[in-house]
XYZ file of N, CA, C and O in Angstrom:
768
model
N 126.549 -46.693 31.273
C 125.367 -46.062 32.608
C 126.197 -46.116 33.681
O 127.372 -46.643 34.241
N 125.737 -44.797 34.310
C 126.081 -44.854 35.809
C 124.269 -44.851 37.180
O 123.368 -44.596 36.197
N 124.701 -45.148 38.034
C 123.536 -44.717 38.889
C 124.095 -44.295 40.251
O 125.135 -44.372 40.687
N 123.158 -43.164 40.640
C 123.565 -43.194 42.402
C 122.507 -43.537 42.926
O 121.260 -43.587 42.529
N 122.789 -44.272 44.253
C 121.653 -45.349 44.758
C 121.432 -44.253 45.953
O 122.150 -43.852 46.537
N 120.170 -44.405 45.862
C 118.777 -43.679 47.148
C 118.163 -44.307 48.046
O 117.228 -44.566 47.501
N 118.904 -44.667 49.183
C 118.505 -45.019 49.853
C 117.554 -44.839 50.933
O 118.665 -43.779 51.922
N 116.472 -44.818 51.392
C 116.013 -43.774 52.003
C 114.567 -44.791 53.441
O 113.784 -44.777 52.594
N 115.041 -45.081 54.589
C 114.690 -45.585 55.109
C 112.778 -45.227 55.977
O 112.335 -45.829 56.296
N 112.712 -43.652 55.526
C 111.756 -43.136 55.931
C 110.501 -42.916 55.164
O 110.014 -42.309 55.737
N 111.032 -43.230 53.850
C 110.277 -43.237 52.926
C 109.414 -44.555 52.594
O 109.883 -45.116 53.450
N 107.990 -44.676 52.384
C 107.117 -45.882 51.835
C 108.196 -46.667 51.167
O 108.322 -46.626 50.225
N 107.532 -47.723 51.692
C 108.367 -49.204 51.143
C 108.734 -49.044 49.673
O 109.740 -49.766 49.416
N 107.601 -48.299 48.740
C 107.353 -48.630 47.372
C 108.695 -48.089 46.479
O 108.856 -48.198 45.838
N 109.054 -46.606 47.689
C 110.134 -45.529 46.990
C 111.747 -46.032 48.270
O 111.886 -44.690 47.993
N 111.335 -46.622 48.814
C 112.701 -47.093 49.892
C 114.052 -46.677 49.187
O 115.275 -46.047 49.783
N 113.941 -47.298 47.917
C 114.887 -47.186 47.256
C 114.464 -46.689 45.474
O 113.715 -47.159 45.131
N 115.812 -46.161 45.289
C 115.915 -45.345 43.846
C 117.581 -45.710 43.456
O 118.096 -44.710 43.921
N 117.022 -45.360 42.146
C 118.309 -45.666 41.608
C 118.096 -44.706 40.394
O 117.272 -44.395 39.625
N 118.812 -43.286 41.045
C 119.099 -42.197 39.807
C 119.959 -42.614 39.313
O 120.676 -43.010 38.955
N 119.288 -43.319 37.444
C 119.642 -43.880 36.194
C 120.192 -43.104 35.184
O 119.144 -42.167 34.536
N 121.709 -42.830 35.018
C 122.054 -42.488 33.868
C 122.745 -43.192 32.533
O 123.541 -44.031 33.232
N 122.235 -43.245 31.675
C 123.016 -43.226 30.627
C 124.226 -42.530 29.664
O 124.107 -41.599 29.562
N 125.210 -43.251 29.107
C 126.393 -42.663 28.452
C 127.094 -42.232 29.948
O 127.294 -42.281 30.833
N 127.423 -40.619 29.004
C 128.412 -40.235 30.142
C 127.920 -39.513 31.183
O 126.960 -39.015 31.043
N 128.957 -39.746 32.624
C 127.722 -39.365 33.835
C 127.591 -37.856 33.569
O 127.481 -36.870 34.334
N 129.083 -37.185 33.057
C 128.910 -35.203 33.096
C 127.500 -35.154 32.259
O 127.632 -34.181 32.569
N 126.941 -35.760 31.150
C 126.641 -34.915 30.081
C 124.655 -35.321 30.172
O 124.000 -35.189 29.942
N 124.721 -36.788 30.858
C 123.732 -37.145 30.746
C 122.406 -36.707 32.218
O 123.050 -35.745 32.952
N 120.947 -37.145 32.109
C 119.955 -36.504 33.220
C 119.967 -37.984 33.499
O 119.333 -38.516 32.953
N 119.827 -37.843 35.677
C 119.513 -39.103 36.191
C 117.848 -39.378 36.400
O 117.108 -38.208 36.720
N 117.747 -40.439 35.946
C 116.354 -40.736 35.663
C 116.026 -41.043 37.074
O 116.317 -42.560 37.499
N 114.852 -41.215 37.487
C 114.601 -41.935 38.850
C 114.118 -43.524 38.601
O 113.419 -43.740 38.208
N 114.736 -44.574 39.294
C 113.952 -45.965 38.968
C 113.691 -46.536 40.622
O 114.473 -46.503 41.252
N 112.253 -46.499 40.812
C 112.149 -46.378 42.054
C 112.244 -48.614 42.234
O 112.128 -49.683 41.712
N 112.322 -48.733 43.882
C 113.164 -50.584 43.975
C 111.233 -50.958 43.552
O 111.510 -52.239 43.581
N 110.109 -50.591 43.202
C 109.236 -51.685 43.439
C 108.319 -51.192 41.841
O 107.355 -52.741 41.652
N 109.608 -50.530 40.818
C 109.097 -50.990 39.800
C 108.629 -52.316 38.679
O 109.824 -53.501 39.128
N 108.403 -52.885 38.192
C 108.321 -53.929 37.363
C 108.246 -53.423 35.818
O 108.163 -54.755 35.071
N 108.103 -52.510 35.201
C 108.602 -52.437 34.014
C 109.951 -51.495 33.604
O 109.763 -50.884 34.355
N 110.196 -51.981 32.783
C 110.952 -51.006 31.989
C 110.519 -50.305 30.624
O 110.032 -50.295 29.999
N 111.310 -48.982 31.556
C 110.442 -47.945 30.061
C 110.777 -47.655 28.693
O 112.370 -48.873 28.604
N 110.490 -47.604 27.384
C 110.642 -48.630 26.287
C 111.894 -47.729 25.852
O 112.821 -47.987 25.192
N 112.641 -46.474 25.959
C 113.439 -45.572 26.034
C 114.571 -46.214 26.714
O 115.872 -46.155 26.612
N 114.522 -47.162 27.430
C 115.721 -47.810 28.495
C 115.957 -49.123 28.560
O 116.602 -49.790 28.642
N 115.026 -49.768 26.947
C 114.420 -51.477 26.852
C 116.248 -51.483 26.550
O 116.115 -50.997 25.907
N 116.368 -53.185 26.737
C 117.858 -53.118 25.963
C 117.259 -53.161 24.411
O 118.164 -52.430 23.064
N 116.350 -53.974 24.097
C 115.465 -53.674 22.489
C 115.672 -52.863 21.502
O 116.216 -52.461 20.670
N 115.407 -51.716 22.593
C 115.350 -50.099 21.819
C 117.040 -49.985 21.624
O 117.197 -48.874 21.360
N 118.194 -50.296 23.262
C 118.954 -49.413 22.780
C 120.279 -50.510 22.192
O 121.193 -50.323 22.643
N 120.153 -51.155 21.239
C 121.059 -51.631 20.860
C 121.620 -50.786 20.456
O 121.755 -49.480 19.804
N 123.366 -51.130 20.859
C 124.328 -50.343 20.346
C 124.996 -50.410 19.092
O 125.781 -49.295 18.674
N 124.233 -51.386 17.691
C 124.409 -51.251 16.888
C 123.418 -50.706 16.102
O 123.904 -50.644 14.686
N 122.408 -50.078 16.376
C 121.279 -49.817 15.570
C 120.579 -48.504 15.902
O 120.574 -48.165 17.350
N 121.115 -47.114 15.374
C 120.295 -45.961 15.877
C 118.969 -45.996 16.284
O 118.245 -46.334 15.139
N 118.730 -45.798 17.498
C 117.305 -45.220 17.347
C 116.945 -43.946 18.510
O 117.465 -44.347 19.407
N 115.833 -43.094 17.736
C 115.915 -42.077 18.460
C 115.237 -42.490 19.544
O 114.538 -41.022 20.454
N 114.338 -43.285 19.909
C 113.752 -43.671 20.759
C 114.323 -44.278 22.030
O 114.023 -44.258 23.030
N 115.352 -44.311 21.933
C 116.802 -44.877 22.887
C 117.205 -43.746 23.588
O 118.000 -43.124 23.290
N 116.879 -43.907 25.068
C 117.575 -42.977 25.662
C 119.281 -42.991 25.412
O 120.184 -41.916 25.818
N 119.578 -44.409 25.539
C 121.025 -44.442 25.316
C 121.987 -43.588 23.772
O 123.035 -42.758 23.966
N 120.660 -43.201 23.085
C 121.783 -42.854 21.591
C 120.962 -41.654 21.953
O 122.239 -41.138 21.234
N 120.245 -40.769 22.298
C 120.050 -39.660 22.054
C 120.799 -38.862 23.221
O 121.458 -37.999 22.895
N 121.424 -39.913 24.422
C 122.773 -39.425 25.278
C 123.758 -39.505 24.695
O 124.291 -38.206 24.715
N 123.957 -39.709 23.475
C 125.320 -40.087 22.966
C 125.691 -38.999 22.184
O 126.564 -38.477 21.579
N 124.033 -39.030 21.324
C 123.969 -37.594 20.413
C 124.815 -36.337 21.322
O 125.321 -35.383 20.429
N 124.194 -36.294 22.351
C 124.306 -35.010 23.067
C 125.802 -34.648 23.149
O 127.051 -34.143 22.975
N 126.580 -35.884 23.660
C 127.914 -35.985 24.438
C 128.762 -36.202 23.430
O 129.636 -35.022 23.513
N 128.757 -36.601 22.389
C 129.399 -37.044 21.024
C 130.156 -35.412 20.995
O 130.571 -35.383 20.157
N 128.869 -34.860 20.396
C 128.831 -33.664 19.928
C 129.894 -32.719 21.093
O 130.570 -31.590 20.470
N 129.097 -32.709 22.349
C 130.286 -31.630 23.232
C 131.693 -32.302 23.157
O 132.459 -31.889 23.810
N 132.403 -33.118 22.929
C 133.933 -33.738 23.144
C 134.510 -32.712 22.769
O 135.626 -32.289 23.219
N 134.512 -32.470 21.146
C 135.447 -31.266 20.922
C 134.818 -29.964 21.316
O 135.866 -29.751 21.099
N 133.936 -30.001 21.479
C 133.269 -28.274 21.795
C 132.700 -27.943 23.153
O 131.967 -27.425 23.305
N 133.259 -28.448 24.182
C 133.441 -28.394 25.351
C 132.592 -27.638 26.228
O 131.758 -27.225 26.662
N 133.538 -27.149 26.149
C 133.722 -25.290 26.763
C 132.305 -24.497 26.247
O 131.671 -23.766 26.935
N 132.072 -24.605 25.020
C 130.993 -23.770 23.862
C 129.759 -24.443 24.612
O 128.932 -24.041 24.620
N 129.871 -25.832 24.539
C 128.255 -26.621 24.599
C 127.838 -26.668 26.081
O 126.310 -26.769 26.165
N 128.948 -27.000 27.290
C 128.093 -27.458 28.361
C 127.399 -26.766 29.034
O 125.958 -26.884 29.702
N 127.337 -25.586 28.530
C 126.292 -24.426 29.494
C 124.337 -24.658 28.119
O 123.939 -25.014 29.783
N 124.840 -25.066 27.783
C 123.397 -25.673 26.964
C 122.933 -26.866 27.804
O 121.554 -27.189 28.309
N 124.105 -27.897 27.944
C 124.106 -29.093 28.588
C 123.556 -28.989 29.569
O 122.214 -29.535 29.832
N 124.132 -27.929 30.453
C 123.731 -28.062 32.162
C 122.088 -27.779 31.752
O 121.493 -28.011 32.838
N 122.318 -26.668 30.918
C 120.525 -25.733 31.544
C 119.349 -26.853 31.303
O 118.794 -27.073 32.212
N 119.483 -27.591 30.425
C 118.399 -28.710 30.381
C 118.434 -29.587 31.245
O 117.393 -30.507 31.768
N 119.987 -30.381 31.198
C 120.190 -31.370 32.941
C 119.771 -30.631 33.754
O 119.056 -32.027 34.755
N 119.994 -29.413 34.035
C 119.463 -29.324 35.553
C 117.751 -29.408 35.560
O 117.396 -29.612 36.794
N 117.472 -28.560 34.410
C 116.081 -28.543 34.483
C 115.058 -29.777 34.321
O 114.267 -29.996 35.460
N 115.725 -30.960 34.220
C 114.584 -32.217 33.978
C 115.366 -32.376 35.201
O 114.410 -32.811 36.609
N 116.192 -32.640 35.578
C 116.868 -33.166 37.490
C 116.331 -32.173 38.324
O 115.163 -33.519 39.497
N 116.098 -30.808 38.223
C 115.239 -30.794 39.101
C 114.069 -31.028 39.282
O 112.883 -30.928 40.759
N 113.426 -30.760 38.204
C 111.871 -31.354 38.314
C 111.869 -32.989 38.635
O 110.275 -33.259 39.434
N 112.489 -33.586 38.204
C 112.298 -35.169 38.493
C 112.283 -35.087 40.413
O 111.847 -36.200 40.290
N 113.415 -34.698 40.737
C 113.580 -34.558 42.547
C 112.375 -33.677 43.080
O 111.574 -34.586 43.667
N 111.778 -32.906 42.275
C 109.954 -32.363 42.963
C 109.120 -33.022 42.496
O 108.108 -33.450 43.451
N 109.283 -34.242 41.511
C 108.545 -35.072 41.330
C 108.197 -35.920 42.090
O 107.387 -36.989 42.707
N 109.142 -36.160 42.521
C 109.404 -37.548 43.557
C 109.043 -37.293 44.940
O 108.805 -37.839 45.822
N 109.712 -35.762 45.455
C 109.017 -35.545 46.864
C 107.666 -35.099 46.720
O 106.877 -35.459 47.658
N 107.250 -34.536 45.745
C 105.491 -34.326 45.523
C 105.407 -35.821 45.827
O 103.305 -35.634 46.510
N 105.394 -36.767 44.650
C 104.403 -38.245 45.280
C 104.881 -38.757 46.703
O 103.718 -39.828 46.820
N 105.454 -38.695 47.116
C 105.574 -39.552 48.412
C 104.807 -39.343 49.120
O 103.895 -40.430 50.076
N 104.077 -38.590 49.450
C 102.818 -38.555 50.400
C 101.524 -39.383 49.647
O 100.930 -40.195 50.437
N 101.508 -39.398 48.765
C 100.445 -40.198 47.337
C 100.493 -41.223 48.168
O 100.035 -42.082 48.125
N 101.946 -41.762 48.010
C 102.827 -43.413 47.751
C 102.164 -43.885 49.364
O 101.624 -45.110 49.247
N 102.387 -42.915 50.087
C 102.322 -43.137 51.390
C 101.143 -43.967 52.120
O 100.639 -45.055 53.113
N 99.824 -43.590 51.627
C 98.490 -44.139 51.340
C 98.365 -45.159 50.148
O 96.954 -45.858 50.861
N 98.574 -45.788 49.779
C 98.767 -46.184 48.929
C 98.862 -47.877 49.429
O 99.993 -48.049 50.378
N 98.431 -48.797 48.823
C 98.346 -50.566 49.257
C 100.091 -50.502 48.053
O 100.336 -49.777 47.174
N 101.193 -51.797 48.334
C 102.421 -51.620 47.683
C 102.033 -52.063 46.118
O 102.393 -51.097 45.166
N 100.777 -52.832 45.831
C 100.404 -52.909 44.121
C 100.581 -51.615 43.576
O 100.656 -50.904 42.572
N 99.216 -50.568 43.812
C 99.275 -49.529 43.512
C 100.340 -48.613 43.280
O 100.298 -47.778 42.622
N 101.143 -48.471 44.931
C 102.347 -47.777 44.750
C 102.998 -47.983 43.336
O 103.740 -46.877 42.790
N 103.533 -49.494 43.451
C 103.870 -49.401 42.112
C 103.759 -48.984 41.195
O 104.500 -49.047 40.041
N 102.443 -49.025 40.960
C 102.163 -49.031 39.153
C 102.073 -47.334 39.350
O 102.406 -46.791 38.261
N 102.218 -46.538 39.962
C 102.343 -45.221 40.466
C 103.228 -45.110 40.406
O 103.982 -44.239 39.229
N 104.096 -45.611 40.665
C 106.213 -45.153 40.559
C 106.390 -46.235 38.949
O 107.328 -45.534 38.962
N 105.845 -46.753 38.416
C 106.204 -47.481 37.132
C 106.180 -46.248 36.199
O 106.657 -45.837 35.543
N 104.508 -45.615 36.219
C 103.990 -44.238 35.628
C 105.296 -43.604 35.551
O 105.128 -42.967 34.689
N 105.332 -43.212 37.038
C 106.608 -41.852 37.307
C 107.564 -42.176 36.272
O 108.259 -41.325 35.744
N 108.473 -43.384 36.898
C 109.813 -43.810 35.897
C 109.258 -43.708 34.375
O 110.371 -43.028 33.567
N 108.513 -44.130 33.902
C 108.397 -44.141 32.632
C 107.985 -42.858 32.339
O 108.572 -42.561 30.809
N 107.865 -41.489 33.074
C 107.088 -40.643 32.222
C 108.838 -39.728 32.041
O 109.008 -39.150 30.955
N 109.381 -39.674 33.312
C 110.465 -38.811 33.452
C 111.735 -39.699 32.291
O 112.099 -38.753 31.661
N 111.517 -41.116 31.903
C 112.523 -41.607 31.025
C 112.378 -40.942 29.265
O 112.992 -41.016 28.832
N 110.949 -40.902 28.892
C 110.515 -40.930 27.735
C 110.660 -39.581 27.798
O 111.166 -39.166 26.358
N 110.372 -38.757 28.964
C 110.531 -37.496 28.339
C 112.251 -36.251 28.489
O 112.495 -35.525 27.802
N 112.547 -37.363 29.484
C 114.357 -37.031 29.055
C 115.091 -37.683 27.748
O 115.446 -36.480 27.243
N 114.533 -38.559 26.782
C 114.533 -39.282 25.569
C 114.105 -37.415 24.893
O 115.234 -37.514 23.730
N 112.797 -37.679 25.241
C 112.249 -36.370 23.955
C 113.661 -34.967 24.027
O 113.942 -34.435 23.124
N 113.188 -34.747 25.461
C 114.548 -33.683 25.703
C 115.499 -33.649 25.130
O 116.310 -32.317 24.633
N 116.365 -34.376 25.728
C 117.947 -34.622 24.875
C 117.610 -34.706 23.516
O 118.533 -34.271 23.120
N 116.833 -35.506 22.869
C 117.180 -35.155 21.175
C 116.944 -34.066 20.668
O 117.178 -33.353 19.949
N 116.090 -33.008 21.412
C 115.777 -31.582 21.001
C 116.927 -31.100 21.308
O 117.776 -30.242 20.747
N 117.754 -31.295 22.571
C 119.099 -31.239 22.981
C 119.832 -30.930 21.904
O 120.700 -30.365 21.385
N 120.478 -32.365 21.526
C 121.352 -32.672 20.426
C 120.739 -32.049 19.001
O 121.948 -31.208 18.359
N 119.519 -32.071 18.709
C 119.246 -31.158 17.633
C 119.837 -29.547 17.498
O 120.255 -29.007 16.295
N 119.416 -29.218 18.653
C 119.869 -28.175 18.785
C 121.249 -27.272 18.781
O 121.547 -26.855 18.326
N 122.004 -28.243 19.523
C 123.393 -28.431 19.080
C 123.816 -28.256 17.682
O 124.997 -27.560 17.653
N 123.397 -29.102 17.309
C 124.237 -29.410 15.709
C 123.812 -28.248 15.408
O 124.662 -27.296 14.334
N 122.288 -27.341 15.168
C 121.976 -26.538 14.070
C 122.510 -25.215 15.035
O 123.871 -24.199 14.162
N 123.064 -25.579 16.484
C 123.477 -23.564 16.940
C 125.533 -23.878 16.614
O 125.958 -22.650 16.042
N 125.602 -25.084 16.869
C 127.319 -24.693 16.836
C 127.694 -25.447 15.064
O 128.698 -26.109 14.970
N 127.182 -25.390 14.168
C 127.333 -26.490 12.762
C 128.601 -25.380 12.779
O 128.795 -24.888 12.177
N 129.632 -26.922 12.155
C 130.453 -26.693 11.214
C 131.626 -25.312 11.409
O 132.342 -24.498 11.187
N 131.464 -25.756 13.305
C 132.737 -24.502 13.981
C 132.015 -23.437 14.229
O 132.755 -22.526 14.539
N 130.919 -22.916 14.026
C 130.415 -21.818 13.847
C 129.074 -21.204 15.078
O 129.021 -22.532 15.772
N 129.181 -19.816 15.732
C 127.753 -20.481 16.801
C 127.275 -19.586 16.410
O 127.342 -18.425 16.286
N 124.957 -19.954 16.049
C 124.899 -19.233 15.825
C 124.326 -17.961 16.738
O 123.711 -18.796 17.779
N 123.840 -16.603 16.524
C 123.418 -15.937 16.952
C 122.200 -16.426 17.241
O 121.246 -16.400 16.418
N 121.411 -15.565 18.449
C 120.243 -16.398 19.022
C 119.401 -14.785 19.709
O 119.948 -13.939 20.007
N 118.046 -14.606 19.706
C 117.677 -13.343 20.057
C 117.227 -13.973 21.625
O 117.665 -14.745 22.281
N 116.870 -13.477 22.228
C 116.610 -13.310 23.610
C 115.626 -14.431 23.708
O 116.136 -15.220 25.239
N 114.749 -15.010 23.217
C 113.823 -15.762 23.682
C 114.755 -16.978 23.127
O 114.189 -18.109 23.499
N 115.698 -16.893 22.656
C 116.666 -18.438 22.313
C 116.552 -19.050 21.354
O 117.043 -19.442 20.978
N 115.514 -17.904 20.450
C 115.314 -18.771 18.644
C 116.378 -18.257 18.091
O 117.171 -17.192 18.647
N 117.026 -18.977 17.208
C 118.016 -18.207 16.467
C 117.978 -17.238 15.321
O 116.764 -16.932 14.570
N 118.101 -15.812 15.239
C 118.166 -14.884 14.895
C 118.841 -14.668 13.284
O 119.381 -15.461 12.610
N 117.309 -14.164 12.579
C 117.470 -14.304 11.341
C 117.318 -12.459 10.540
O 117.298 -11.698 11.956
N 118.048 -12.413 9.179
C 117.972 -11.512 8.762
C 116.813 -10.837 8.262
O 116.064 -11.794 8.201
N 116.332 -9.344 7.553
C 115.546 -9.182 7.377
C 114.777 -9.880 6.542
O 113.352 -10.225 6.100
N 115.457 -10.736 5.320
C 115.524 -11.128 4.305
C 115.120 -12.840 4.484
O 115.228 -13.393 3.754
N 115.332 -13.381 5.948
C 114.915 -14.311 6.384
C 115.869 -15.482 6.447
O 115.931 -16.334 7.253
N 117.141 -15.027 6.206
C 118.551 -15.570 6.229
C 119.001 -15.359 7.846
O 119.071 -14.253 8.392
N 119.984 -16.394 7.822
C 120.743 -16.776 9.359
C 121.463 -15.283 9.468
O 122.034 -15.026 8.529
N 121.336 -14.406 10.755
C 122.175 -13.493 10.739
C 124.111 -14.365 10.541
O 124.044 -15.591 11.406
N 124.988 -13.452 10.404
C 126.075 -13.942 10.274
C 126.559 -15.033 11.286
O 126.924 -14.549 12.670
N 127.005 -15.990 11.991
C 127.660 -16.596 12.366
C 128.608 -16.024 13.473
O 129.063 -15.596 12.882
N 128.492 -16.238 15.092
C 130.281 -15.943 15.129
C 131.319 -16.968 15.493
O 130.746 -18.104 15.438
N 132.026 -17.484 14.362
C 133.284 -18.210 14.927
C 133.839 -18.656 16.062
O 134.096 -17.585 17.091
N 133.254 -19.864 15.979
C 133.855 -20.400 17.542
C 135.299 -20.604 17.775
O 135.946 -20.210 18.810
N 136.444 -20.646 17.102
C 137.854 -20.007 17.002
C 138.051 -21.557 17.792
O 137.377 -22.322 18.594
N 139.548 -21.530 18.482
C 140.052 -22.675 19.442
C 140.962 -21.968 20.182
O 140.868 -20.689 19.948
N 141.197 -23.206 21.246
C 141.656 -22.471 22.101
C 143.103 -22.373 22.371
O 143.671 -23.228 21.116
N 144.143 -22.255 23.288
C 145.377 -21.926 23.018
C 145.840 -23.643 23.405
O 146.897 -23.887 22.601
N 145.248 -24.684 23.552
C 145.690 -25.705 24.060
C 145.801 -26.600 22.976
O 146.711 -27.372 22.328
N 144.871 -26.282 22.148
C 144.794 -26.965 20.464
C 145.442 -26.460 19.869
O 145.772 -27.034 19.124
N 146.068 -25.121 19.947
C 147.119 -24.203 19.006
C 148.670 -25.189 19.241
O 149.671 -25.653 18.789
N 148.800 -25.013 20.349
C 149.968 -26.000 21.553
C 149.822 -27.819 21.026
O 150.967 -27.779 20.964
N 148.740 -28.265 21.026
C 149.123 -29.193 20.596
C 149.321 -30.204 18.863
O 150.202 -31.003 18.525
N 148.883 -28.706 18.339
C 149.340 -28.533 16.715
C 151.092 -28.866 16.460
O 151.719 -29.708 16.080
N 151.550 -27.493 17.170
C 152.511 -27.338 17.357
C 153.971 -28.600 18.075
O 155.009 -28.979 17.797
N 153.729 -29.339 19.214
C 153.898 -30.701 19.852
C 153.742 -31.861 18.494
O 154.296 -32.316 18.748
N 152.472 -31.697 18.234
C 152.575 -32.980 17.267
C 153.515 -32.759 16.119
O 153.991 -33.680 15.530
N 153.950 -31.683 15.819
C 154.077 -31.141 14.078
C 155.592 -31.005 14.795
O 156.893 -31.556 13.881
N 156.038 -30.918 15.859
C 157.806 -30.979 15.813
C 158.301 -29.445 15.156
O 158.107 -28.543 14.414
N 159.912 -30.204 14.629
C 160.253 -29.386 13.575
C 159.900 -29.157 12.399
O 160.424 -28.255 11.887
N 158.825 -29.743 11.971
C 158.375 -29.882 10.559
C 157.633 -28.222 10.630
O 157.303 -27.717 9.257
N 157.304 -27.684 11.907
C 156.818 -26.129 11.811
C 157.642 -24.915 11.911
O 157.327 -23.752 11.866
N 158.844 -25.283 11.892
C 159.700 -24.411 12.294
C 160.035 -23.405 10.583
O 159.942 -23.895 9.858
N 160.449 -22.447 11.213
C 160.625 -21.507 9.668
C 161.938 -21.142 10.128
O 162.200 -20.652 11.111
N 162.726 -21.122 8.680
C 163.945 -20.842 9.188
C 164.391 -19.944 8.064
O 163.826 -20.205 6.652
N 165.292 -19.047 7.867
C 165.549 -17.985 6.997
C 167.079 -18.378 7.041
O 167.933 -18.924 7.063
C-alpha cells in the first residue's frame, strides 16, 4: 500500500488530516480518502477481507492486483484505460471532500466522524467495485494478446451475426524483440 498525507489546519477538526490511501501499485491504484476521525474500516480495506492467500473480489487489495498484474506486460496498451478510471474516481473523490467540508464544519465531532466514516466507506467500496469492472474490461479487451475493437460508446464491436469483429493484434515493441536477441546470444545467428 501507499498513501499521501494531506494535512490542513484550516479544515474542520474531524478532517484536518486525510490519508489518501492506495492499495498495491502506486501507479495504478486510486487513492481513497481516509479521514483522521474515522472509527470504522471499510470492508474492502479490512484485513480479514484482504488475506494475501485467499482471492476475494470484495477486497480492494485483490481488485487492484487484478488490474495491475494484467498491465505489467501490456503497460503501454492498458494504461490509458486504467488512467481513465483512476482519474475519474480520484477527481470525484476530491470533489466529494471539498463538497462535504462546509457540512462537516457545522457538525459536532461525533456527527462529523459518522459522516466521514460513511464517505470513506462509500469511496472504498465504489473504488473496489469500479476496479473489478476495470479488470474484467481489460481481460476481455486484451485477451490472448489481441485488442478488441470498440464502438464509439465504448462497447465491443460485433459483426452482423453477433460475433466479435476481427481484433487488432497488439504485437510486441522493439525492446521485446531486442531482449530475445540479447537473451539468445549466438543461438539465433544464421550462418551460410
